[in-house]
Amino acid sequence: MINITLPDGSVRQYESGTTSMQIALSISEGLARNVLAAEVNGEVWDADRAIDTDATVSLLTWNDTKGKATFWHSSAHLMAEALEALYPGTKFGIGPAIETGFYYDVDFGDRDFSSDDFKQIETKMLELAKTKSRYERIPVSKAEAETYFTEKDDEYKLDLIKDLEDGYITFYKQGNFTDLCRGPHIPNTGFIKAVKLTNVAGAYWRGDESRKQLTRIYGVTFPKQSELSEYVKMIEEAKKRDHRKLGKELELFTFSEKVGMGLPMWLPKGAALREKLSNFLQRAQLKAGYEQVITPHIGHKNLYVTSGHYEKYGADSFQPIKTPQEGEEFLLKPMNCPHHCELYKFKPRSYKDLPVRFAEFGTVYRYEQSGELHGLTRVRGFTQDDAHLFCRPDQVKDEFKKVIDLVLYVFTALGFDDYTAQVSLRDPENKTKYIGSDHNWQLAEAAIIEAAEEKGLKTVVELGEAAFYGPKLDFMVKDALGRKWQLGTIQVDYNLPERFELEYTGSDNAKHRPVMIHRAPFGSLERFIAVLIEHCAGNFPLWLTPEQFIILPISEKYEEYAKKVLESLNNSDIRGLIDLRDEKIGRKIRDAEMKKVPYMLIIGEKEVADGVVSIRKHGAGDLGSMGVEEFRDKLITEITV
RNA sequence: GCCGAUGUAGCUCAGCGGUAGAGCACUUCCUUGGUAAGGAAGAGGUCAUGGGUUCAAGUCCCAUCAUUGGCUCCA
């Protein structure tokens, strides 16, 4: 007999060789019907794999992330089976589960493939799913594995096998399809009830540009048809909220081929929104002891040679511009920190002056590969809400915690309440990628980890994700549709102060080196606004909306009164317009609704007579009438929360 | 940068070998209308750019540019 510990802490006894499925059955039949796999001593196993020692077991269903991953990975095998049945001779690379769904990299040889073929594959997959074929785990020797795929002439699988250790290799077979696979898998294909292939793309074998490009087919599957419908609805909603579409419709920003790709231009309404956003942060920063600075858009090449960025990124950047006479080289600034270091050096600093906090909405330019540009989220020119904090080593952790507070304040004010913090550390295997001493790295990494811990942040640690000059803490927010975005960042840097030979005089009257913290709560205004647009579907918080109200006179007879109302409402905090077009009120309301204007003020005979305005709220309808003063107070209260 | 898709009026799109289409927006006129589209008329395009095939090219082929889905990259 063996002891099985379940997630609730209870221990049950089973015969050795019991499977997770049998354990599930012993609990309830309903549970057994939904079990996809099981986590056995921290490792995900097939539900029908025999357990022969004491173990901690948690049964995985569709509601567990790991259950979903198993489901999708098994779906990748099902797709492969369909592909092999439909297109004999297809060779297979890898087919993992991803955050939503799965993909399989395949080599069709000379065959053309496009999304037009999806329908056929989906149909075949569903047909194969109905056979309820078991996913059978078959341990094989390395030699057997090689023989099988040599016969199949699949060089990709052979390439994978090469790196595997004999004795730990398994095949999985369902129906007529056998694949090299570590597993685990769901019990049988019958669990897969709904299938949708989403897109095709090229992907290099093992992500290596010098190797052959395979066709990557993405798909997603569900245990219920209704879940697929929900998923499709979610995709449609995401399309509706796409910031590129809304940016155009709401006249926020635009791009021009003539100006250059990846260089966003802000239209009046977008500029107004952006202005409000930066003023908001600037106020918060002034309160937190930051000082605003301004630096030029270009910097001498030597500045970046000193900072180390030239060596690291020089070749992949916009190339230097030269002065015509002397041939001096200047670079468009790709970041603000070197400029700020020079500002720090303006005068000798005492330990009493620290921390010094320089903030700047600095526009920077980076050469991004053309294929990488995307709306406002990936551009070649953008404005960072940048600041650099120069502090004593003993202040680092405290400063770091203050920055965390500021970032969270910003997120909360803008309605992002679901976030996690990612601690990005050095890749311990590959230290040559980074600059700076081991000692400093250890100090910095410890400071970040402790600060995050003391602030009680929900964190994940990622090795190898650090910047080349220091570790960082990145904030990932989840938007209204549950999509994850990386926004704010805080980075500790012991390197630049070294390179720029920054100093302060300590209480011991000796020279010391300050530590630098880079931080940007928004990251970049462009990216942040893009995420904000999608998060709120273009319905911005009232205080950010470029046009907070619009006055809609019922006919031109009330134009004069409407103008008077506008005059008494417009001030530096509230802005609105009048719709004076020769249109009926229904039309004016419709257009204002489409433009997502928060408040519509309707003015007709009644309102003029009573000296009031009739209020209609976007998305909510008629609110009745009120005096102009009353409405103004209401707006002001609402924007100053 | 690499692979695939796309590029027709300000916007959304139809047309896919035989002399350019729709809806919305725009202009003018009529209408002065009470909570999500009042009516009529008009104007607007070297069909991304450059080559080629053809009696004839938005329509087929090639190249370039841009957009886009991925890959790789991201100070």
XYZ file of C-alpha atoms (C1' of nucleotides) in Angstrom:
716
model
C 0.000 0.000 0.000
C 1.094 3.551 -0.647
C 0.091 6.822 0.983
C -1.303 9.505 -1.297
C -1.433 13.044 0.061
C -4.089 15.216 -1.575
C -4.035 19.031 -1.868
C -6.377 19.454 1.107
C -3.764 17.670 3.249
C -5.731 14.446 3.627
C -3.846 11.176 3.216
C -5.421 8.141 1.608
C -4.094 4.664 1.116
C -4.036 2.922 -2.233
C -2.457 -0.128 -3.689
C 0.903 0.384 -5.298
C 0.450 0.961 -9.041
C -2.707 2.974 -8.621
C -3.245 5.675 -11.249
C -4.395 9.248 -10.673
C -7.519 8.390 -12.609
C -8.322 5.636 -10.109
C -7.702 8.050 -7.263
C -10.113 10.478 -8.887
C -12.701 7.738 -9.292
C -12.386 6.910 -5.610
C -13.262 10.510 -4.800
C -16.098 11.107 -7.239
C -17.127 10.025 -10.676
C -17.732 13.600 -11.748
C -14.199 14.526 -10.844
C -12.874 11.501 -12.730
C -14.687 12.607 -15.883
C -12.876 15.941 -15.750
C -9.384 14.818 -14.852
C -6.907 15.689 -17.593
C -3.654 14.867 -15.813
C -2.189 14.934 -12.336
C 0.660 16.587 -10.581
C 2.596 13.840 -8.815
C 5.282 15.070 -6.437
C 5.457 18.335 -8.334
C 5.704 16.745 -11.781
C 2.796 16.578 -14.211
C 1.956 12.988 -15.116
C -0.537 11.224 -17.329
C -3.665 10.390 -15.385
C -3.286 6.702 -16.253
C 0.344 6.408 -15.210
C 0.908 4.035 -12.304
C 2.104 5.498 -9.021
C 4.130 3.030 -6.997
C 5.496 5.064 -4.108
C 4.065 7.419 -1.512
C 3.243 10.670 -3.263
C 1.586 14.025 -3.118
C -0.988 14.113 -5.872
C -3.131 16.932 -7.153
C -5.573 16.160 -9.901
C -5.544 18.601 -12.795
C -8.644 19.675 -14.674
C -9.461 22.359 -17.212
C -9.566 24.833 -14.340
C -5.849 24.420 -13.629
C -3.262 26.226 -15.719
C -1.259 23.021 -15.899
C -4.363 21.084 -16.860
C -5.005 23.499 -19.720
C -1.379 23.258 -20.826
C -1.644 19.458 -20.939
C -4.898 19.737 -22.862
C -3.362 22.073 -25.427
C -0.200 20.108 -25.797
C -2.296 17.020 -26.487
C -4.213 19.107 -29.003
C -0.945 19.855 -30.785
C -0.482 16.100 -31.183
C -4.013 15.819 -32.496
C -3.319 18.535 -35.053
C -0.135 16.728 -36.057
C -2.115 13.531 -36.538
C -4.559 15.423 -38.741
C -1.739 16.987 -40.738
C -0.068 13.656 -41.275
C -3.337 12.123 -42.403
C -4.104 14.983 -44.791
C -0.595 15.713 -46.041
C 1.532 12.544 -45.892
C 5.245 13.210 -45.685
C 4.901 16.242 -43.446
C 7.805 16.517 -41.023
C 7.359 17.747 -37.501
C 9.457 20.059 -35.334
C 8.134 20.973 -31.933
C 4.537 21.403 -30.796
C 4.227 23.005 -27.370
C 1.331 24.521 -25.485
C 1.469 28.307 -25.171
C -0.331 30.739 -22.922
C -3.524 30.361 -24.905
C -3.520 27.321 -27.125
C -0.644 25.628 -28.870
C 1.370 25.553 -32.060
C 3.232 23.012 -34.080
C 6.207 23.789 -36.298
C 6.010 21.645 -39.375
C 7.828 21.220 -42.671
C 5.465 20.667 -45.583
C 8.301 20.274 -48.067
C 7.303 21.949 -51.329
C 3.642 22.121 -50.494
C 2.046 25.568 -50.277
C 0.128 26.158 -47.127
C -2.169 28.972 -46.088
C -4.949 29.706 -43.658
C -7.381 28.527 -46.327
C -6.392 25.011 -45.312
C -7.517 25.549 -41.707
C -11.082 24.423 -42.229
C -10.014 21.074 -43.590
C -7.604 20.479 -40.718
C -10.116 21.522 -38.071
C -12.652 19.114 -39.501
C -10.105 16.302 -39.542
C -9.078 17.053 -35.959
C -12.662 16.873 -34.724
C -13.163 13.662 -36.640
C -10.070 12.137 -35.006
C -11.083 13.506 -31.601
C -14.359 11.607 -31.826
C -12.474 8.295 -31.990
C -11.431 8.913 -28.373
C -7.992 7.461 -29.002
C -5.910 6.956 -25.933
C -2.598 8.858 -25.649
C -0.322 5.927 -25.004
C 3.010 6.448 -23.280
C 5.776 4.267 -24.731
C 9.262 4.344 -23.213
C 11.874 3.684 -25.909
C 15.621 3.441 -26.076
C 17.594 6.102 -27.866
C 18.454 3.628 -30.620
C 14.804 2.704 -31.126
C 13.834 6.336 -31.266
C 16.502 7.072 -33.851
C 15.509 4.101 -35.972
C 11.868 5.151 -35.970
C 12.509 8.716 -37.097
C 15.244 7.723 -39.533
C 12.686 5.522 -41.229
C 10.229 8.392 -41.132
C 12.944 10.653 -42.518
C 12.199 13.372 -39.984
C 15.462 15.234 -39.431
C 13.909 17.579 -36.874
C 12.952 14.841 -34.460
C 16.367 13.243 -34.979
C 17.949 16.570 -34.118
C 15.939 16.640 -30.891
C 16.749 13.041 -30.005
C 20.457 13.774 -30.374
C 20.298 15.938 -27.237
C 18.304 13.454 -25.172
C 19.684 10.997 -22.679
C 19.128 7.310 -23.310
C 16.718 5.729 -20.864
C 14.587 8.847 -20.502
C 13.045 8.912 -23.944
C 9.350 8.349 -24.463
C 7.017 8.230 -27.431
C 3.347 8.992 -27.277
C 0.958 7.358 -29.646
C -2.661 8.189 -30.324
C -4.517 6.632 -33.236
C -2.025 6.255 -36.062
C 0.275 9.004 -34.929
C 3.420 8.500 -32.899
C 5.481 11.401 -31.662
C 8.626 11.893 -29.680
C 7.361 13.466 -26.508
C 8.110 13.838 -22.850
C 4.391 14.136 -22.143
C 2.202 14.279 -20.261
C -1.080 14.025 -22.099
C -4.770 13.962 -21.443
C -6.391 10.494 -21.239
C -7.826 10.464 -24.767
C -8.627 12.670 -27.730
C -12.331 12.649 -26.907
C -11.871 15.470 -24.415
C -11.224 17.848 -27.284
C -14.636 19.106 -28.371
C -13.930 22.418 -30.090
C -11.045 23.363 -32.359
C -9.940 26.591 -33.937
C -6.739 27.187 -35.844
C -5.820 30.814 -35.418
C -2.894 31.680 -37.642
C 0.151 30.552 -39.592
C 3.593 32.057 -39.482
C 7.134 31.213 -40.401
C 9.470 30.197 -37.603
C 13.054 29.066 -37.833
C 13.987 25.639 -36.619
C 15.187 26.197 -33.058
C 14.784 29.952 -33.500
C 17.974 30.105 -35.525
C 17.935 32.358 -38.582
C 20.559 30.275 -40.320
C 18.380 27.181 -40.209
C 15.406 26.173 -42.230
C 12.177 28.048 -41.797
C 9.229 25.902 -40.805
C 5.542 26.642 -40.948
C 4.153 27.362 -37.514
C 0.462 26.675 -37.160
C -1.259 28.161 -34.132
C -4.477 26.812 -32.727
C -6.623 26.650 -29.669
C -8.987 23.966 -28.452
C -11.619 23.612 -25.758
C -13.468 20.884 -23.904
C -16.773 22.617 -24.672
C -18.115 24.327 -27.756
C -19.407 27.193 -25.608
C -15.903 27.996 -24.418
C -14.754 28.370 -27.983
C -17.615 30.801 -28.641
C -16.550 32.801 -25.610
C -12.993 32.816 -26.815
C -14.053 34.011 -30.260
C -16.095 36.761 -28.632
C -13.095 37.824 -26.587
C -10.950 38.043 -29.726
C -13.596 40.193 -31.370
C -13.722 42.451 -28.327
C -9.942 42.775 -28.436
C -10.165 43.774 -32.091
C -12.729 46.426 -31.249
C -10.433 47.799 -28.569
C -7.285 47.739 -30.698
C -5.566 51.034 -29.963
C -4.636 51.463 -33.624
C -8.292 51.367 -34.602
C -9.510 53.519 -31.701
C -6.595 55.909 -32.108
C -7.799 56.603 -35.624
C -11.505 56.739 -34.771
C -11.035 59.002 -31.760
C -8.459 61.103 -33.623
C -5.721 60.610 -31.062
C -2.635 59.886 -33.157
C -1.506 58.982 -36.626
C 1.476 57.834 -38.662
C 2.676 59.087 -41.987
C 4.776 57.268 -44.519
C 6.423 60.546 -45.376
C 7.406 61.254 -41.794
C 8.730 57.743 -41.383
C 7.648 54.415 -40.065
C 7.387 53.956 -36.334
C 7.222 57.681 -35.680
C 3.859 58.480 -34.102
C 2.344 61.939 -34.359
C -0.197 63.158 -31.844
C -3.363 64.814 -33.098
C -4.888 67.580 -30.922
C -7.070 65.236 -28.879
C -4.301 62.723 -28.334
C -1.896 65.493 -27.404
C -4.407 66.800 -24.850
C -4.744 63.371 -23.313
C -1.012 62.856 -23.212
C -0.492 66.284 -21.686
C -2.932 65.492 -18.880
C -1.235 62.202 -18.240
C 2.212 63.754 -17.931
C 0.923 66.584 -15.743
C -0.628 64.010 -13.467
C 2.641 62.149 -13.044
C 4.660 65.318 -12.779
C 2.536 66.496 -9.860
C 2.970 63.175 -8.094
C 6.710 63.308 -8.689
C 7.116 66.838 -7.384
C 5.373 65.720 -4.232
C 7.801 62.801 -3.996
C 10.827 65.076 -4.155
C 11.710 64.859 -7.836
C 13.108 67.803 -9.771
C 12.194 68.340 -13.406
C 15.074 68.733 -15.880
C 15.301 69.142 -19.657
C 18.073 67.831 -21.891
C 18.670 67.955 -25.665
C 17.541 65.371 -28.202
C 21.049 64.557 -29.349
C 24.261 63.841 -27.550
C 27.891 63.667 -28.524
C 29.066 60.210 -29.498
C 31.585 60.304 -26.639
C 28.728 60.501 -24.179
C 27.636 57.052 -25.274
C 31.148 55.717 -25.523
C 31.501 56.680 -21.867
C 28.163 55.147 -20.920
C 28.999 51.907 -22.723
C 25.895 52.065 -24.876
C 27.884 52.813 -28.006
C 29.862 49.645 -27.694
C 26.752 47.637 -26.944
C 24.247 49.141 -29.372
C 26.197 51.490 -31.666
C 26.028 49.241 -34.686
C 22.298 48.573 -34.256
C 21.312 52.201 -33.770
C 20.414 55.117 -35.950
C 23.815 56.148 -37.271
C 25.545 59.285 -35.981
C 24.871 62.681 -37.511
C 27.945 64.784 -38.233
C 28.740 68.459 -38.012
C 29.632 69.667 -41.512
C 32.895 71.429 -40.590
C 34.533 69.421 -37.848
C 32.967 66.055 -38.575
C 31.995 65.651 -34.923
C 29.546 62.833 -34.372
C 26.273 63.126 -32.501
C 23.679 60.475 -31.783
C 19.948 60.871 -31.455
C 19.514 60.129 -27.801
C 18.368 56.568 -27.223
C 17.981 57.127 -23.480
C 18.239 59.995 -21.021
C 20.530 58.582 -18.358
C 23.892 59.772 -19.699
C 22.582 63.332 -19.954
C 21.321 63.126 -16.401
C 24.684 61.856 -15.188
C 26.260 64.974 -16.618
C 23.654 67.093 -14.843
C 24.571 65.370 -11.602
C 28.191 66.370 -12.185
C 27.245 70.030 -12.555
C 28.424 70.656 -9.007
C 30.039 68.739 -6.161
C 27.475 66.785 -4.188
C 27.410 66.156 -0.452
C 25.960 63.092 1.199
C 23.445 65.521 2.704
C 22.098 66.330 -0.798
C 21.246 62.769 -1.678
C 19.089 61.404 -3.044
C 19.045 63.694 -6.064
C 16.070 62.887 -8.254
C 16.055 64.151 -11.853
C 12.885 63.628 -13.841
C 12.334 64.303 -17.517
C 9.726 63.423 -20.103
C 12.516 62.674 -22.524
C 11.823 61.749 -26.111
C 14.237 59.110 -27.304
C 14.881 57.423 -30.635
C 15.832 53.832 -31.120
C 16.276 51.885 -34.290
C 13.809 49.033 -34.107
C 13.780 46.416 -36.828
C 11.097 47.205 -39.367
C 9.222 43.956 -38.785
C 8.950 44.762 -35.130
C 7.008 48.011 -35.295
C 3.479 47.869 -33.984
C 1.092 50.758 -33.416
C 2.142 52.756 -30.388
C 3.503 49.779 -28.491
C 6.648 49.398 -30.553
C 7.932 52.570 -32.182
C 11.168 54.282 -33.163
C 10.552 57.541 -31.345
C 8.890 57.672 -27.954
C 8.780 59.636 -24.744
C 9.854 58.044 -21.501
C 8.535 59.261 -18.191
C 12.093 58.896 -17.094
C 13.820 59.760 -13.852
C 17.183 58.968 -12.345
C 17.717 58.824 -8.638
C 21.232 59.238 -7.382
C 21.541 57.958 -3.857
C 23.904 56.598 -1.237
C 24.204 52.823 -1.061
C 22.376 52.842 2.274
C 19.452 54.652 0.643
C 18.925 52.277 -2.263
C 16.392 50.015 -0.714
C 14.360 52.848 0.727
C 14.357 54.775 -2.528
C 13.385 51.642 -4.335
C 10.425 51.214 -2.048
C 9.345 54.816 -2.625
C 9.424 54.214 -6.358
C 7.290 51.114 -5.927
C 4.775 53.286 -4.067
C 4.748 55.804 -6.899
C 4.256 53.133 -9.552
C 1.388 51.586 -7.635
C -0.182 55.006 -7.101
C -0.145 55.578 -10.849
C -1.579 52.152 -11.650
C -4.387 52.553 -9.137
C -5.308 56.014 -10.379
C -5.679 54.646 -13.895
C -7.656 51.561 -13.036
C -4.987 48.897 -13.437
C -5.588 46.881 -10.313
C -4.281 43.516 -11.440
C -0.507 43.459 -11.672
C 2.526 41.382 -10.824
C 6.122 42.418 -10.466
C 8.845 40.615 -12.343
C 12.269 40.583 -10.745
C 14.760 40.290 -13.595
C 18.140 38.989 -12.557
C 21.347 38.064 -14.314
C 21.659 34.799 -16.160
C 24.080 33.020 -13.814
C 25.262 30.829 -16.714
C 26.308 33.686 -18.920
C 27.795 36.516 -16.899
C 29.821 37.928 -19.780
C 26.646 39.441 -21.255
C 26.630 41.983 -18.449
C 28.947 44.748 -17.362
C 29.865 45.668 -13.816
C 31.456 43.828 -10.938
C 30.063 40.687 -9.360
C 29.933 42.427 -6.023
C 27.785 45.288 -7.281
C 25.422 42.915 -9.003
C 24.910 40.987 -5.814
C 24.206 44.180 -3.896
C 21.727 45.413 -6.485
C 19.900 42.122 -6.804
C 19.571 41.844 -3.053
C 18.238 45.414 -2.772
C 15.511 44.743 -5.350
C 14.444 41.443 -3.887
C 14.250 42.861 -0.377
C 12.389 46.006 -1.416
C 9.804 44.001 -3.339
C 9.426 41.624 -0.434
C 9.023 44.380 2.137
C 6.390 46.016 -0.061
C 4.550 42.710 -0.204
C 4.538 42.614 -4.007
C 3.382 39.561 -5.883
C 6.617 38.717 -7.696
C 8.042 36.258 -10.168
C 11.788 35.915 -10.630
C 13.232 35.647 -14.134
C 16.862 34.741 -14.622
C 18.620 36.250 -17.618
C 16.092 39.050 -18.084
C 18.195 41.783 -16.460
C 19.435 44.807 -18.404
C 23.086 44.586 -19.303
C 23.977 47.150 -16.634
C 21.839 45.975 -13.765
C 18.883 44.018 -12.445
C 15.373 45.396 -12.683
C 11.856 45.164 -11.402
C 9.248 45.271 -14.148
C 5.550 45.699 -13.576
C 3.207 43.565 -15.620
C -0.419 44.635 -15.612
C -3.453 42.678 -16.724
C -5.953 44.681 -18.713
C -9.734 44.404 -18.765
C -9.534 41.481 -21.199
C -6.995 39.637 -19.084
C -4.073 40.330 -21.409
C -0.674 40.966 -19.839
C 1.399 44.044 -20.607
C 4.759 45.124 -19.356
C 4.580 48.726 -18.225
C 6.601 50.353 -15.464
C 10.178 49.494 -14.731
C 12.642 50.191 -11.935
C 16.306 49.410 -12.441
C 19.301 49.574 -10.142
C 22.523 50.654 -11.785
C 25.977 50.566 -10.197
C 27.588 50.802 -13.580
C 26.887 54.258 -14.986
C 28.028 56.092 -11.826
C 31.282 54.193 -12.242
C 31.667 55.042 -15.895
C 30.791 58.693 -15.406
C 32.862 58.826 -12.230
C 30.006 60.274 -10.219
C 30.886 61.185 -6.656
C 29.637 62.673 -3.477
C 31.466 63.685 -0.343
C 30.582 61.533 2.620
C 30.401 62.476 6.289
C 33.956 61.135 6.504
C 35.003 63.868 4.061
C 36.033 61.203 1.551
C 34.708 60.699 -2.003
C 32.071 58.022 -2.519
C 30.214 56.676 -5.485
C 26.449 57.120 -5.624
C 24.093 54.403 -6.849
C 21.699 55.180 -9.647
C 18.103 54.052 -9.979
C 16.384 54.335 -13.366
C 12.642 54.260 -13.253
C 9.622 54.888 -15.456
C 6.136 54.174 -14.067
C 4.501 54.379 -17.504
C 7.510 53.015 -19.341
C 6.786 55.168 -22.323
C 3.834 57.468 -22.788
C 3.123 55.948 -26.184
C 3.029 52.394 -24.957
C 1.136 53.305 -21.819
C -1.539 55.174 -23.724
C -1.884 52.251 -26.117
C -2.493 49.908 -23.204
C -4.811 52.401 -21.530
C -6.892 52.740 -24.699
C -7.329 48.982 -24.909
C -7.928 48.641 -21.183
C -10.793 51.127 -21.103
C -11.942 50.574 -24.706
C -11.469 54.283 -25.440
C -13.695 55.332 -22.525
C -11.038 57.185 -20.580
C -11.415 58.298 -16.987
C -13.172 61.653 -17.065
C -10.122 63.639 -16.013
C -8.131 62.312 -18.963
C -10.764 62.635 -21.662
C -9.781 65.236 -24.238
C -13.408 66.391 -24.627
C -15.397 65.961 -21.442
C -18.732 67.255 -22.636
C -20.470 68.425 -25.778
C -23.366 70.822 -25.967
C -26.112 69.766 -28.355
C -28.622 72.506 -29.200
C -31.891 71.140 -30.539
C -32.011 73.783 -33.226
C -30.084 76.877 -34.175
C -32.549 78.947 -32.194
C -30.735 77.962 -29.011
C -27.250 78.639 -30.298
C -26.791 81.789 -28.275
C -27.763 80.128 -24.990
C -25.518 77.170 -25.832
C -22.566 79.488 -26.318
C -23.217 81.121 -22.995
C -23.280 77.717 -21.299
C -20.013 76.735 -22.970
C -18.373 79.937 -21.822
C -19.338 79.354 -18.208
C -18.088 75.755 -18.287
C -14.785 75.832 -20.126
C -11.779 76.397 -17.935
C -8.359 74.846 -17.526
C -9.725 71.614 -16.115
C -12.891 71.017 -18.087
C -13.117 71.232 -21.840
C -16.026 70.814 -24.195
C -17.481 71.858 -27.535
C -20.808 72.734 -29.136
C -22.251 70.743 -32.006
C -23.692 73.515 -34.191
C -24.332 71.354 -37.238
C -27.678 71.569 -38.971
C -28.665 68.084 -37.784
C -31.480 66.656 -35.735
C -30.851 65.978 -32.059
C -30.936 62.197 -32.548
C -28.109 62.498 -34.995
C -26.029 64.726 -32.758
C -26.483 62.314 -29.864
C -25.498 59.346 -31.965
C -22.332 61.025 -33.171
C -21.378 62.115 -29.647
C -21.979 58.582 -28.383
C -19.738 57.188 -31.112
C -17.022 59.648 -30.193
C -17.360 58.441 -26.588
C -17.868 61.933 -25.192
C -18.708 61.397 -21.501
C -21.447 64.035 -21.131
C -23.929 65.475 -23.618
C -25.693 68.690 -22.683
C -28.959 69.005 -24.546
C -30.419 72.452 -24.919
C -33.873 73.265 -26.281
C -36.815 75.467 -25.559
C -37.411 74.018 -22.065
C -33.815 74.409 -20.958
C -33.576 77.991 -22.167
C -36.810 78.851 -20.374
C -35.700 77.238 -17.096
C -32.065 78.276 -17.375
C -30.856 74.679 -17.098
C -29.212 71.998 -19.241
C -30.439 68.481 -19.850
C -27.674 65.934 -19.178
C -27.106 62.683 -21.006
C -24.265 60.398 -19.961
C -22.338 58.325 -22.453
C -23.504 54.746 -22.406
C -26.062 55.451 -19.688
C -28.666 57.762 -21.254
C -30.752 60.656 -19.968
C -29.910 61.932 -16.462
C -32.517 64.692 -16.380
C -31.778 68.392 -16.178
C -29.771 70.520 -13.802
C -28.389 74.020 -13.507
C -25.152 74.864 -15.279
C -23.380 75.589 -11.985
C -24.562 72.307 -10.566
C -23.268 70.437 -13.594
C -19.921 72.185 -13.380
C -19.568 71.215 -9.718
C -20.515 67.655 -10.557
C -17.807 67.509 -13.244
C -15.195 69.030 -10.993
C -15.980 66.621 -8.166
C -15.757 63.752 -10.565
C -12.374 64.710 -12.007
C -10.728 65.414 -8.671
C -11.173 61.956 -7.147
C 16.360 41.954 -40.666
C 13.692 36.971 -42.081
C 9.000 34.236 -43.842
C 3.665 34.883 -45.145
C -0.543 38.109 -46.137
C -2.361 42.866 -47.594
C -2.209 47.899 -50.266
C -8.801 50.644 -54.880
C -12.132 57.915 -52.768
C -10.818 61.022 -45.976
C -12.816 56.022 -43.546
C -14.766 50.739 -44.176
C -14.714 47.721 -48.258
C -16.689 45.433 -53.318
C -14.679 44.711 -58.331
C -9.840 40.160 -60.149
C -8.100 40.877 -68.249
C -12.241 44.881 -71.900
C -12.478 52.673 -70.683
C -13.331 52.827 -61.944
C -18.075 51.052 -57.654
C -20.989 51.178 -52.685
C -21.904 52.917 -47.703
C -20.207 56.533 -44.323
C -17.624 61.285 -44.068
C -17.311 66.030 -47.123
C -19.851 70.523 -50.051
C -24.551 72.975 -51.414
C -29.779 73.288 -51.001
C -34.362 71.862 -48.468
C -35.666 70.881 -43.452
C -35.772 73.960 -37.284
C -36.226 68.697 -35.850
C -36.547 66.616 -28.071
C -32.438 61.685 -26.339
C -28.209 56.528 -31.097
C -28.405 57.976 -38.560
C -34.367 63.747 -41.810
C -34.300 64.498 -47.448
C -32.105 65.862 -52.281
C -28.155 67.156 -55.378
C -22.837 67.490 -55.964
C -17.752 66.910 -55.539
C -13.969 63.356 -54.741
C -9.451 58.030 -57.401
C -2.528 58.193 -62.738
C -6.749 51.548 -58.355
C 0.904 52.206 -53.135
C 5.364 53.092 -56.578
C 8.468 51.349 -60.762
C 9.133 47.806 -64.483
C 7.237 43.555 -67.483
C 3.447 40.144 -70.166
C -0.876 41.304 -73.409
C -4.443 44.191 -78.919
C -6.080 45.483 -73.844
C -3.725 45.384 -66.668
C -6.753 47.563 -59.932
C -7.187 42.713 -62.309
C -1.443 38.327 -64.412
C 4.308 38.401 -63.383
C 8.803 40.810 -61.055
C 11.011 44.564 -57.952
C 10.560 48.523 -54.372
C 7.955 50.982 -50.424
C 4.364 50.765 -46.550
C 0.878 48.148 -43.423
C -0.031 43.565 -41.088
C 0.487 38.118 -38.647
C 4.557 35.544 -36.820
C 10.139 34.679 -35.995
C 14.540 37.074 -34.148
C 15.736 41.545 -31.324
C 14.564 45.203 -27.436
C 19.385 50.418 -23.604
